[in-house]
Coordinates of C-alpha atoms and ligand atoms in Angstrom, one line a residue:
Chain A
X1 CA 99.5 -114.6 87.4
X2 CA 96.4 -116.7 87.9
X3 CA 96.5 -119.1 90.8
X4 CA 94.2 -122.0 91.1
X5 CA 93.2 -123.7 94.3
X6 CA 91.3 -127.0 94.2
X7 CA 88.6 -127.8 96.7
X8 CA 88.3 -124.4 98.2
X9 CA 84.9 -123.2 99.4
X10 CA 83.8 -119.7 99.3
X11 CA 80.8 -118.8 101.3
X12 CA 79.0 -115.6 100.6
X13 CA 76.3 -114.6 103.0
X14 CA 76.7 -118.1 104.4
X15 CA 75.5 -119.7 101.2
X16 CA 77.9 -122.0 99.3
X17 CA 78.6 -120.0 96.2
X18 CA 81.4 -121.8 94.5
X19 CA 83.6 -124.6 95.4
X20 CA 86.2 -127.0 94.1
X21 CA 87.7 -124.5 91.7
X22 CA 88.4 -120.8 92.2
X23 CA 90.5 -118.6 90.0
X24 CA 91.5 -115.2 91.4
X25 CA 94.6 -113.2 90.7
X26 CA 97.3 -113.9 93.3
X27 CA 94.7 -115.8 95.3
X28 CA 97.3 -118.1 96.8
X29 CA 99.3 -115.3 98.1
X30 CA 96.5 -113.9 100.1
X31 CA 97.0 -114.6 103.8
X32 CA 93.3 -115.0 104.4
X33 CA 93.0 -117.7 101.7
X34 CA 96.0 -119.5 103.2
X35 CA 94.3 -119.3 106.6
X36 CA 91.1 -120.5 105.0
X37 CA 92.9 -123.4 103.4
X38 CA 94.1 -124.5 106.8
X39 CA 90.7 -124.2 108.3
X40 CA 89.2 -125.8 105.2
X41 CA 86.8 -123.0 104.7
X42 CA 86.7 -119.4 103.7
X43 CA 83.8 -117.5 105.0
X44 CA 83.1 -114.0 103.9
X45 CA 79.8 -112.1 104.2
X46 CA 79.8 -110.0 101.1
X47 CA 81.8 -109.7 97.9
X48 CA 83.0 -106.4 99.1
X49 CA 84.6 -108.1 102.0
X50 CA 86.8 -110.0 99.6
X51 CA 88.0 -106.7 98.2
X52 CA 88.6 -105.4 101.7
X53 CA 90.7 -108.5 102.6
X54 CA 92.7 -108.1 99.4
X55 CA 93.4 -104.4 100.3
X56 CA 94.3 -105.3 103.8
X57 CA 96.8 -107.8 102.4
X58 CA 98.3 -105.1 100.2
X59 CA 98.8 -102.8 103.1
X60 CA 101.6 -105.0 104.3
X61 CA 102.5 -107.3 107.1
X62 CA 104.1 -104.6 109.4
X63 CA 100.9 -102.5 109.3
X64 CA 98.8 -105.5 110.2
X65 CA 101.1 -106.4 113.1
X66 CA 100.9 -102.8 114.3
X67 CA 97.1 -103.0 114.1
X68 CA 97.1 -106.1 116.1
X69 CA 99.3 -104.6 118.8
X70 CA 97.2 -101.5 118.9
X71 CA 94.0 -103.5 119.4
X72 CA 95.7 -105.4 122.2
X73 CA 96.9 -102.3 124.0
X74 CA 93.5 -100.6 123.6
X75 CA 91.7 -103.7 124.9
X76 CA 94.1 -104.1 127.8
X77 CA 94.0 -100.5 128.9
X78 CA 90.3 -100.0 128.4
X79 CA 89.4 -103.2 130.1
X80 CA 91.5 -102.4 133.2
X81 CA 90.9 -98.7 133.6
X82 CA 87.2 -98.7 133.2
X83 CA 85.2 -95.7 134.6
X84 CA 84.1 -97.9 137.5
X85 CA 87.7 -98.5 138.5
X86 CA 88.8 -94.9 137.9
X87 CA 86.3 -93.7 140.4
X88 CA 88.2 -95.6 143.0
X89 CA 91.7 -95.2 141.6
X90 CA 91.8 -91.4 141.2
X91 CA 90.9 -90.6 144.8
X92 CA 93.4 -93.1 146.0
X93 CA 96.2 -91.5 143.9
X94 CA 95.0 -88.1 145.2
X95 CA 95.3 -89.3 148.8
X96 CA 98.8 -90.6 148.0
X97 CA 99.8 -87.2 146.7
X98 CA 98.2 -85.1 149.4
X99 CA 98.6 -87.0 152.6
X100 CA 102.5 -86.9 152.5
X101 CA 102.4 -83.3 151.2
X102 CA 100.4 -82.0 154.1
X103 CA 102.5 -83.9 156.6
X104 CA 99.7 -86.2 157.6
X105 CA 102.0 -89.2 157.0
X106 CA 105.7 -89.1 157.3
X107 CA 107.1 -87.8 154.0
X108 CA 110.4 -89.6 154.5
X109 CA 108.6 -92.9 154.7
X110 CA 105.9 -92.4 152.1
X111 CA 107.0 -89.9 149.5
X112 CA 104.1 -88.4 147.5
X113 CA 103.2 -89.6 144.0
X114 CA 104.7 -86.7 142.2
X115 CA 108.1 -87.4 143.9
X116 CA 108.0 -91.0 142.8
X117 CA 107.1 -90.1 139.3
X118 CA 109.9 -87.5 139.2
X119 CA 112.4 -90.1 140.4
X120 CA 111.1 -92.5 137.8
X121 CA 111.7 -89.9 135.1
X122 CA 115.3 -89.2 136.4
X123 CA 116.1 -92.8 136.5
X124 CA 114.9 -93.3 132.9
X125 CA 117.0 -90.3 131.9
X126 CA 120.1 -92.0 133.4
X127 CA 119.7 -95.0 131.2
X128 CA 121.1 -97.3 133.9
X129 CA 117.6 -98.2 135.0
X130 CA 116.6 -99.2 131.5
X131 CA 119.6 -101.6 131.4
X132 CA 118.4 -103.0 134.7
X133 CA 114.9 -103.6 133.4
X134 CA 116.3 -105.2 130.3
X135 CA 118.6 -107.4 132.3
X136 CA 115.8 -108.6 134.5
X137 CA 113.6 -109.3 131.6
X138 CA 116.2 -111.4 129.8
X139 CA 116.6 -113.5 132.9
X140 CA 112.9 -113.7 133.5
X141 CA 112.0 -114.8 130.0
X142 CA 114.9 -117.3 130.0
X143 CA 113.6 -118.9 133.2
X144 CA 109.9 -118.7 132.3
X145 CA 110.6 -120.0 128.8
X146 CA 112.5 -122.9 130.1
X147 CA 109.8 -123.7 132.6
X148 CA 107.1 -123.6 129.8
X149 CA 109.2 -125.8 127.5
X150 CA 109.7 -128.4 130.2
X151 CA 106.5 -128.2 132.3
X152 CA 103.9 -128.1 129.6
X153 CA 104.9 -131.3 127.8
X154 CA 105.5 -133.0 131.1
X155 CA 102.1 -131.9 132.4
X156 CA 100.5 -133.1 129.1
X157 CA 102.2 -136.5 129.2
X158 CA 101.4 -137.1 132.9
X159 CA 97.8 -136.0 132.4
X160 CA 97.4 -138.3 129.5
X161 CA 99.0 -141.6 130.7
X162 CA 98.3 -143.1 134.1
X163 CA 101.4 -145.3 134.0
X164 CA 103.7 -142.4 133.3
X165 CA 101.9 -140.3 135.9
X166 CA 102.4 -142.9 138.6
X167 CA 106.1 -143.1 137.9
X168 CA 106.9 -139.4 137.5
X169 CA 104.5 -137.2 139.3
X170 CA 105.2 -138.3 143.0
X171 CA 108.7 -137.0 142.6
X172 CA 107.5 -133.5 141.8
X173 CA 104.8 -133.7 144.4
X174 CA 107.6 -134.4 147.0
X175 CA 109.8 -131.7 145.7
X176 CA 107.2 -128.9 145.2
X177 CA 106.5 -128.3 148.9
X178 CA 110.1 -127.0 149.3
X179 CA 109.5 -123.2 149.0
X180 CA 111.5 -122.0 146.0
X181 CA 113.4 -119.4 148.0
X182 CA 114.8 -122.3 150.1
X183 CA 116.7 -123.3 147.0
X184 CA 118.7 -120.1 146.9
X185 CA 121.7 -121.1 149.0
X186 CA 122.3 -124.4 147.3
X187 CA 121.8 -122.8 143.9
X188 CA 124.4 -120.2 144.7
X189 CA 126.8 -123.0 145.7
X190 CA 126.2 -124.9 142.5
X191 CA 126.0 -122.1 139.9
X192 CA 127.8 -119.2 141.7
X193 CA 126.2 -115.8 141.6
X194 CA 125.0 -114.6 138.2
X195 CA 122.8 -115.3 135.2
X196 CA 122.6 -119.2 135.4
X197 CA 121.7 -119.1 139.1
X198 CA 119.0 -116.4 138.7
X199 CA 117.5 -118.1 135.6
X200 CA 117.4 -121.4 137.4
X201 CA 115.6 -119.9 140.4
X202 CA 113.0 -118.2 138.2
X203 CA 112.6 -121.5 136.4
X204 CA 112.1 -123.3 139.7
X205 CA 109.4 -120.7 140.8
X206 CA 107.3 -120.9 137.7
X207 CA 107.8 -124.6 137.0
X208 CA 105.5 -126.2 139.6
X209 CA 102.4 -124.0 139.0
X210 CA 102.6 -124.6 135.2
X211 CA 103.2 -128.4 135.6
X212 CA 100.4 -129.0 138.1
X213 CA 97.8 -126.8 136.5
X214 CA 98.6 -128.3 133.0
X215 CA 98.5 -131.8 134.4
X216 CA 95.1 -131.2 136.1
X217 CA 93.5 -129.7 133.1
X218 CA 94.7 -132.5 130.8
X219 CA 93.7 -135.2 133.2
X220 CA 90.2 -133.7 133.5
X221 CA 89.6 -133.8 129.8
X222 CA 85.9 -134.8 129.2
X223 CA 86.0 -138.6 128.8
X224 CA 83.1 -138.4 126.3
X225 CA 85.4 -136.6 123.8
X226 CA 88.1 -139.2 124.2
X227 CA 85.6 -142.0 123.7
X228 CA 84.2 -140.3 120.7
X229 CA 87.6 -139.7 119.1
X230 CA 88.7 -143.2 119.9
X231 CA 85.6 -144.7 118.4
X232 CA 86.4 -142.9 115.2
X233 CA 89.9 -144.4 115.2
X234 CA 92.2 -141.8 116.9
X235 CA 95.6 -143.0 117.8
X236 CA 97.0 -141.9 121.2
X237 CA 99.2 -139.3 119.5
X238 CA 96.3 -137.8 117.7
X239 CA 94.3 -137.8 120.9
X240 CA 97.0 -135.8 122.7
X241 CA 97.3 -133.3 119.8
X242 CA 93.7 -132.9 118.8
X243 CA 91.7 -133.6 122.0
X244 CA 93.7 -133.3 125.2
X245 CA 95.7 -130.2 124.3
X246 CA 92.8 -128.2 122.7
X247 CA 90.5 -129.0 125.5
X248 CA 93.1 -127.9 128.1
X249 CA 94.5 -125.0 126.2
X250 CA 92.7 -122.3 128.1
X251 CA 93.8 -123.7 131.4
X252 CA 97.4 -124.2 130.2
X253 CA 97.5 -120.5 129.3
X254 CA 96.2 -119.6 132.7
X255 CA 98.8 -121.9 134.3
X256 CA 101.4 -119.8 132.6
X257 CA 99.8 -116.9 134.3
X258 CA 100.4 -118.3 137.7
X259 CA 103.9 -119.2 136.5
X260 CA 104.5 -115.5 135.7
X261 CA 103.6 -114.3 139.2
X262 CA 105.7 -117.1 140.8
X263 CA 108.5 -116.3 138.4
X264 CA 108.5 -112.6 139.3
X265 CA 108.8 -113.4 143.0
X266 CA 111.8 -115.5 142.3
X267 CA 113.3 -112.9 140.0
X268 CA 113.3 -110.4 142.9
X269 CA 114.7 -112.9 145.4
X270 CA 117.4 -114.1 143.0
X271 CA 118.5 -110.5 142.2
X272 CA 118.5 -109.5 145.8
X273 CA 120.6 -112.4 146.9
X274 CA 123.1 -112.6 144.1
X275 CA 123.5 -110.0 141.4
X276 CA 124.9 -106.7 140.4
X277 CA 122.1 -105.6 138.1
X278 CA 118.3 -105.9 137.6
X279 CA 115.3 -104.5 139.3
X280 CA 115.8 -106.6 142.5
X281 CA 119.3 -105.2 142.7
X282 CA 118.0 -101.7 142.4
X283 CA 115.5 -102.4 145.2
X284 CA 118.3 -103.7 147.5
X285 CA 120.6 -100.8 146.6
X286 CA 117.8 -98.3 147.4
X287 CA 117.3 -99.9 150.7
X288 CA 121.0 -99.4 151.7
X289 CA 120.8 -95.8 150.7
X290 CA 117.4 -95.4 152.3
X291 CA 116.0 -94.1 149.0
X292 CA 112.3 -94.7 149.3
X293 CA 111.2 -93.2 146.0
X294 CA 113.7 -95.4 144.1
X295 CA 112.2 -98.5 145.9
X296 CA 108.7 -97.5 144.9
X297 CA 109.8 -97.1 141.3
X298 CA 111.2 -100.6 141.3
X299 CA 108.1 -102.0 142.9
X300 CA 105.8 -100.2 140.5
X301 CA 107.9 -101.4 137.5
X302 CA 107.6 -105.0 138.6
X303 CA 103.9 -104.6 139.2
X304 CA 103.4 -103.1 135.7
X305 CA 105.4 -105.9 134.1
X306 CA 103.3 -108.5 135.8
X307 CA 100.1 -106.8 134.8
X308 CA 101.2 -106.4 131.2
X309 CA 102.3 -110.0 130.9
X310 CA 99.0 -111.2 132.3
X311 CA 97.2 -109.0 129.8
X312 CA 99.2 -110.5 127.0
X313 CA 98.2 -114.0 128.2
X314 CA 94.6 -113.0 128.4
X315 CA 94.8 -111.7 124.8
X316 CA 96.5 -114.9 123.7
X317 CA 93.7 -116.9 125.3
X318 CA 91.0 -114.9 123.6
X319 CA 92.7 -115.4 120.3
X320 CA 93.5 -119.1 120.7
X321 CA 90.4 -120.3 122.5
X322 CA 87.8 -118.6 120.3
X323 CA 85.5 -121.6 120.5
X324 CA 84.6 -121.0 124.2
X325 CA 82.3 -118.1 123.6
X326 CA 78.6 -118.8 123.9
X327 CA 75.8 -117.8 121.5
Chain B
X1 CA 75.9 -162.9 108.9
X2 CA 75.3 -161.0 112.1
X3 CA 76.6 -157.5 112.5
X4 CA 76.8 -157.8 116.2
X5 CA 77.2 -161.0 118.2
X6 CA 77.1 -160.7 122.0
X7 CA 78.1 -163.9 123.7
X8 CA 77.1 -164.3 127.3
X9 CA 78.4 -161.0 128.5
X10 CA 78.6 -160.0 132.1
X11 CA 79.9 -156.7 133.5
X12 CA 80.8 -156.4 137.1
X13 CA 82.0 -153.2 138.8
X14 CA 84.0 -153.3 141.9
X15 CA 83.1 -150.4 144.1
X16 CA 85.1 -149.0 147.0
X17 CA 82.7 -147.8 149.6
X18 CA 83.0 -144.8 151.8
X19 CA 84.1 -146.9 154.7
X20 CA 86.9 -148.4 152.5
X21 CA 85.2 -151.7 152.2
X22 CA 85.0 -153.2 148.7
X23 CA 81.8 -154.4 147.2
X24 CA 80.6 -155.3 143.8
X25 CA 77.8 -154.4 141.4
X26 CA 76.7 -156.5 138.5
X27 CA 75.5 -154.0 135.9
X28 CA 75.0 -156.5 133.1
X29 CA 74.5 -160.2 133.7
X30 CA 74.9 -162.9 131.1
X31 CA 73.4 -161.2 128.1
X32 CA 73.5 -162.9 124.7
X33 CA 72.2 -161.1 121.7
X34 CA 72.6 -161.5 117.9
X35 CA 71.8 -158.5 115.7
X36 CA 71.4 -158.8 112.0
X37 CA 73.0 -156.5 109.5
X38 CA 70.9 -153.5 108.5
X39 CA 68.5 -153.7 111.4
X40 CA 67.5 -151.0 113.9
X41 CA 67.5 -152.5 117.4
X42 CA 66.3 -150.6 120.4
X43 CA 67.5 -151.3 123.9
X44 CA 64.7 -150.2 126.3
X45 CA 64.6 -150.4 130.1
X46 CA 64.4 -148.5 133.4
X47 CA 67.3 -146.2 134.1
X48 CA 70.2 -147.9 135.9
X49 CA 69.6 -151.2 134.2
X50 CA 72.9 -151.2 132.4
X51 CA 71.9 -150.1 128.9
X52 CA 74.8 -147.6 128.7
X53 CA 77.2 -150.1 130.1
X54 CA 76.0 -152.6 127.6
X55 CA 76.3 -150.2 124.7
X56 CA 79.8 -149.1 125.7
X57 CA 80.9 -152.8 125.7
X58 CA 79.6 -153.0 122.2
X59 CA 81.6 -149.9 121.2
X60 CA 84.8 -151.1 122.9
X61 CA 84.7 -148.3 125.6
X62 CA 84.5 -150.9 128.4
X63 CA 85.7 -154.4 128.5
X64 CA 83.3 -157.1 129.6
X65 CA 84.1 -159.0 132.8
X66 CA 83.0 -162.2 131.2
X67 CA 82.0 -163.2 127.7
X68 CA 82.9 -161.5 124.5
X69 CA 81.4 -159.1 121.9
X70 CA 82.0 -159.5 118.2
X71 CA 81.2 -156.7 115.8
X72 CA 81.3 -157.8 112.2
X73 CA 82.9 -161.0 113.2
X74 CA 85.8 -159.4 115.0
X75 CA 86.3 -159.5 118.8
X76 CA 85.8 -156.0 120.1
X77 CA 87.9 -156.0 123.3
X78 CA 90.0 -158.7 124.9
X79 CA 88.3 -159.8 128.1
X80 CA 90.6 -159.2 131.0
X81 CA 91.6 -162.3 133.0
X82 CA 89.1 -163.3 135.6
X83 CA 89.6 -164.3 139.2
X84 CA 90.1 -167.9 138.2
X85 CA 92.8 -167.2 135.6
X86 CA 96.3 -168.4 136.3
X87 CA 98.8 -165.9 137.7
X88 CA 100.7 -166.1 134.4
X89 CA 97.7 -165.0 132.4
X90 CA 97.1 -162.1 134.7
X91 CA 100.7 -161.0 134.6
X92 CA 100.8 -161.2 130.8
X93 CA 97.6 -159.0 130.5
X94 CA 99.0 -156.5 132.9
X95 CA 102.3 -156.3 131.1
X96 CA 100.6 -155.9 127.7
X97 CA 98.6 -152.9 128.8
X98 CA 101.1 -151.4 131.2
X99 CA 101.6 -148.2 129.3
X100 CA 98.7 -148.0 126.9
X101 CA 95.1 -148.5 127.9
X102 CA 93.3 -151.5 126.5
X103 CA 90.9 -149.1 124.9
X104 CA 93.5 -147.3 122.8
X105 CA 93.6 -147.9 119.1
X106 CA 97.4 -147.5 118.7
X107 CA 100.1 -145.2 119.6
X108 CA 100.8 -143.4 116.3
X109 CA 98.6 -144.5 113.4
X110 CA 94.9 -143.6 113.3
X111 CA 93.0 -146.7 112.7
X112 CA 89.7 -147.7 114.4
X113 CA 89.6 -151.2 115.9
X114 CA 86.1 -151.7 114.6
X115 CA 83.9 -150.1 112.0
X116 CA 81.6 -148.4 114.3
X117 CA 80.5 -144.9 115.1
X118 CA 79.0 -143.7 118.3
X119 CA 76.5 -141.0 119.2
X120 CA 76.0 -139.8 122.8
X121 CA 73.2 -138.0 124.5
X122 CA 75.4 -135.0 125.2
X123 CA 76.5 -135.0 121.5
X124 CA 80.3 -135.2 122.2
X125 CA 81.0 -133.1 119.2
X126 CA 84.4 -131.3 119.7
X127 CA 83.7 -127.7 120.9
X128 CA 87.1 -126.5 119.6
X129 CA 86.3 -127.4 116.1
X130 CA 83.9 -125.8 113.7
X131 CA 81.0 -127.9 112.3
X132 CA 82.9 -128.6 109.1
X133 CA 86.2 -129.4 111.0
X134 CA 84.3 -131.9 113.2
X135 CA 83.2 -133.9 110.3
X136 CA 86.6 -133.6 108.5
X137 CA 88.3 -134.7 111.6
X138 CA 86.3 -137.9 111.9
X139 CA 87.0 -138.6 108.2
X140 CA 90.7 -138.0 108.8
X141 CA 90.7 -140.5 111.7
X142 CA 89.3 -143.0 109.2
X143 CA 92.1 -142.3 106.8
X144 CA 89.8 -141.1 104.1
X145 CA 92.0 -139.5 101.4
X146 CA 92.3 -135.8 101.7
X147 CA 90.4 -134.7 98.6
X148 CA 87.6 -137.0 99.3
X149 CA 87.1 -135.6 102.8
X150 CA 85.7 -132.2 101.8
X151 CA 83.3 -133.6 99.4
X152 CA 81.9 -136.2 101.8
X153 CA 81.7 -133.8 104.7
X154 CA 80.0 -131.2 102.7
X155 CA 77.6 -133.7 101.2
X156 CA 76.7 -135.2 104.5
X157 CA 76.3 -131.8 106.2
X158 CA 74.0 -130.7 103.4
X159 CA 71.9 -133.7 103.9
X160 CA 71.3 -132.9 107.6
X161 CA 70.8 -129.2 106.7
X162 CA 73.9 -127.8 108.4
X163 CA 75.5 -126.4 105.2
X164 CA 74.8 -122.9 106.3
X165 CA 76.5 -123.3 109.6
X166 CA 79.8 -124.8 108.4
X167 CA 82.1 -122.4 110.1
X168 CA 80.2 -122.1 113.4
X169 CA 81.4 -123.6 116.6
X170 CA 79.2 -126.0 118.6
X171 CA 78.7 -123.4 121.3
X172 CA 76.9 -121.4 118.7
X173 CA 74.5 -124.2 117.8
X174 CA 71.2 -125.3 119.3
X175 CA 70.8 -128.7 120.8
X176 CA 69.0 -130.1 117.7
X177 CA 71.7 -128.7 115.5
X178 CA 74.4 -130.3 117.6
X179 CA 72.7 -133.6 117.4
X180 CA 72.4 -133.2 113.6
X181 CA 76.1 -132.6 113.5
X182 CA 76.8 -135.7 115.6
X183 CA 74.6 -137.6 113.2
X184 CA 76.3 -136.2 110.1
X185 CA 79.7 -137.0 111.6
X186 CA 78.6 -140.6 112.3
X187 CA 77.1 -141.1 108.9
X188 CA 80.0 -139.5 107.0
X189 CA 82.4 -142.2 108.0
X190 CA 80.1 -144.8 106.6
X191 CA 80.4 -147.3 109.5
X192 CA 78.9 -150.7 109.6
X193 CA 77.3 -150.1 112.9
X194 CA 76.1 -146.9 114.7
X195 CA 75.7 -147.1 118.4
X196 CA 73.4 -144.4 119.9
X197 CA 73.0 -143.7 123.6
X198 CA 69.7 -141.8 124.1
X199 CA 70.6 -139.6 121.1
X200 CA 67.4 -137.6 121.1
X201 CA 66.7 -137.4 124.8
X202 CA 68.1 -133.8 125.3
X203 CA 66.1 -132.1 122.5
X204 CA 62.5 -130.9 122.5
X205 CA 59.7 -133.2 121.2
X206 CA 59.2 -131.5 117.8
X207 CA 62.9 -131.6 117.1
X208 CA 63.1 -135.1 118.3
X209 CA 60.4 -136.3 115.9
X210 CA 62.1 -134.5 113.0
X211 CA 65.4 -136.0 113.9
X212 CA 63.9 -139.4 114.0
X213 CA 62.4 -139.0 110.5
X214 CA 65.7 -137.7 109.2
X215 CA 67.5 -140.6 110.7
X216 CA 65.2 -143.1 108.9
X217 CA 65.6 -141.2 105.7
X218 CA 69.3 -141.0 105.9
X219 CA 69.9 -144.7 106.6
X220 CA 67.3 -145.8 104.1
X221 CA 68.9 -148.1 101.5
X222 CA 72.1 -148.4 103.4
X223 CA 72.9 -151.6 105.4
X224 CA 74.0 -149.7 108.5
X225 CA 73.0 -151.5 111.7
X226 CA 71.8 -149.3 114.4
X227 CA 71.7 -150.0 118.1
X228 CA 69.7 -147.4 119.9
X229 CA 69.4 -147.0 123.6
X230 CA 66.3 -145.2 124.6
X231 CA 63.8 -144.8 127.5
X232 CA 61.2 -143.5 125.1
X233 CA 58.8 -146.3 124.2
X234 CA 57.1 -144.6 121.3
X235 CA 60.5 -143.7 119.8
X236 CA 61.6 -147.3 120.1
X237 CA 58.3 -148.5 118.4
X238 CA 58.6 -145.9 115.7
X239 CA 62.2 -146.6 114.7
X240 CA 63.1 -150.2 115.4
X241 CA 62.9 -153.5 113.8
X242 CA 63.4 -155.2 117.1
X243 CA 63.1 -154.0 120.7
X244 CA 65.1 -155.6 123.5
X245 CA 63.7 -154.9 126.9
X246 CA 66.2 -154.9 129.8
X247 CA 65.4 -155.4 133.4
X248 CA 67.4 -154.1 136.3
X249 CA 69.3 -155.6 139.1
X250 CA 71.1 -157.3 137.5
X251 CA 70.7 -156.0 134.0
X252 CA 69.5 -158.8 131.8
X253 CA 67.3 -159.1 128.7
X254 CA 63.8 -159.4 129.9
X255 CA 62.0 -159.8 126.6
X256 CA 62.4 -159.2 122.9
X257 CA 59.8 -157.9 120.5
X258 CA 60.1 -158.1 116.7
X259 CA 58.0 -155.4 115.2
X260 CA 56.5 -156.2 111.9
X261 CA 55.0 -152.9 111.1
X262 CA 55.4 -151.9 107.5
X263 CA 57.6 -148.9 106.7
X264 CA 57.0 -146.0 106.2
X265 CA 55.4 -146.1 109.6
X266 CA 52.9 -143.7 111.1
X267 CA 53.1 -142.4 114.6
X268 CA 50.2 -143.5 116.8
X269 CA 48.9 -146.0 114.3
X270 CA 46.8 -148.7 116.0
X271 CA 49.5 -151.3 115.5
X272 CA 52.1 -149.0 117.1
X273 CA 49.9 -148.2 120.0
X274 CA 49.3 -151.9 120.6
X275 CA 53.0 -152.5 120.8
X276 CA 53.5 -149.5 123.0
X277 CA 50.9 -150.8 125.4
X278 CA 52.4 -154.2 125.6
X279 CA 55.8 -152.9 126.3
X280 CA 54.4 -150.4 128.8
X281 CA 52.7 -153.1 130.8
X282 CA 55.9 -155.2 130.8
X283 CA 58.0 -152.3 132.0
X284 CA 55.4 -151.4 134.7
X285 CA 55.7 -154.9 136.0
X286 CA 59.4 -154.6 135.7
X287 CA 59.6 -151.4 137.8
X288 CA 56.9 -152.2 140.3
X289 CA 59.3 -153.3 142.9
X290 CA 61.2 -150.1 142.5
X291 CA 58.2 -148.0 143.5
X292 CA 57.3 -145.0 141.5
X293 CA 60.4 -145.1 139.4
X294 CA 60.6 -143.0 136.3
X295 CA 61.3 -145.1 133.2
Ligands
LIG401 N1 82.1 -147.1 136.6 C1 81.1 -147.6 137.4 N2 81.4 -148.0 138.6 C2 80.4 -148.6 139.4 N3 79.1 -148.7 139.0 C3 78.8 -148.3 137.8 C4 79.8 -147.7 136.9 N4 79.1 -147.4 135.7 C5 77.8 -147.8 135.9 N5 77.6 -148.3 137.1 C6 76.4 -148.8 137.6 O1 75.8 -149.7 136.7 C7 74.4 -149.5 136.6 C8 74.1 -149.4 135.1 O2 74.5 -148.1 134.7 P1 74.1 -147.6 133.2 O3 74.6 -148.6 132.3 O4 74.6 -146.2 133.1 O5 72.5 -147.6 133.2 P2 71.5 -147.0 132.2 O6 72.2 -146.5 131.0 O7 70.6 -148.1 131.8 O8 70.7 -146.0 132.9 C9 74.1 -148.4 137.5 O9 73.5 -148.8 138.6 C10 75.4 -147.7 137.8 O10 75.4 -147.2 139.1
LIG402 MG1 72.3 -144.4 130.3

């Protein structure tokens, strides 16, 4: 099958080689061509690269996704655990292991690292802890997702339009100083104890940081860009889509980052106050049994989840906001 | 037929001072100006004399306080009601622009109010789009049909010598290249009028002179009208058909020069130098009361 695309441009070594008509077998099915069509341009350095891209396509989607995930994990781990940091981290971990072991600190209050890791391993083997993590994550992503879906558009609209801002924003500015944990009692009365109440509390925690940061970033869009797009004829809708949002995108992703940390706080509070499963519940349970290693496992799991989500957001930013890099 | 007709325009800014008292500042005061189609006009004057404000009123980025601006026979922006207007008029204006700013084109459909393009000193090319996408986007906003866009963008980018940087982002370009991109973007949409606010002020002198030559070459044999704000006297003399000298406090037209130097012009020809000297002495007089004020 020979596919034809009209108006494509192939750049080889940055020179325009051929445009307006390219015939290559299966060309249209190649993802990089499709991508190129969206971005109006297909830039490859050498003819060999074309072959590479073709091969890469044939190696299948799953493999490519795996490759992407690997590169993300590698980047996240290598960027955090740099040699410079390990020099600090390893002695700290050693202290944690040795001080309780030699009785310098109270072993019952601070169990050594190996004990905690062993407890972690046992908990994983019991499966119950995995269910708890899964449970917490479902609630967390439901709450955070809801917050993103509501707060980002609201922030964009209030950042864009002064009239809407004046009508809507003061309401949230009045409600936001109420600390989210203060909402717990009334939420329990409204929703009872369980999933809706926990999701709502997580939503509440991450909603305000996302809303206000998105709003601020959109409001501070460089007026020159707006003037320039308007003078070319942009409608307000196009301005929102092609100027306000792209210019604020980095800040929006970072606002989700603060939403993640606020959401995690609310996750723990919600599960401690009302729930029969989840990491917060495990923490509470461990307290009543005075099981310090179990508490520490719960805390470290939460810390790891937060770190991991932030790394994902950083990766998303680096992929979506490619244009920010300098020369 | 005049490309631009400015009818007795005044711009007044109300300023809220630090001690919460209100005061006012007249940036542009009763300026009338008619600009013929196809001419290059320079607006020259000391900084702070309202050149940018004036240009933005031509481009519809600010509404005049009094008077009106017509581009190609069409009113650019409705003048807001003045202090003497009736309550009814004021209320009607307020209601009309309650949700959408008077500067907006429309809510949904891309359509410029006026056939102009603008260029700014700091380029104002979109950093999140590649060179090619920047030009394509401008053409899209003008509702150029899809298949025509690529050809026109590529053609124009080739003309300014950016065809080997198509997929680069503005952050990867030098200042001169960015200004070339802004120029290509403005020319690609084939506007009737291009408004430039100190377009070449941020690039080095060699690049500046090259860009000036390129500009002259690119608009040769088109009937694009150019209004160029500059504080560089030799640039104004080299490029323009007419120079309008502004004076500050309040910003008004001080003097107009029509330059009948044949094209192609040479830099530093005796004619040009003569004009430069005349303008220089006028501006010196103009800024004397400001002390050693840079022009
Ligand atoms: N939004 C504004 N509010 C108050 N004063 C302004 C505003 N914009 C400009 N001005 C004043 O108007 C005068 C003219 O400004 P501008 O047009 O930028 O001058 P130029 O471009 O000639 O240097 C300046 O004194 C400036 O302080
Ligand atoms: Mg200025």
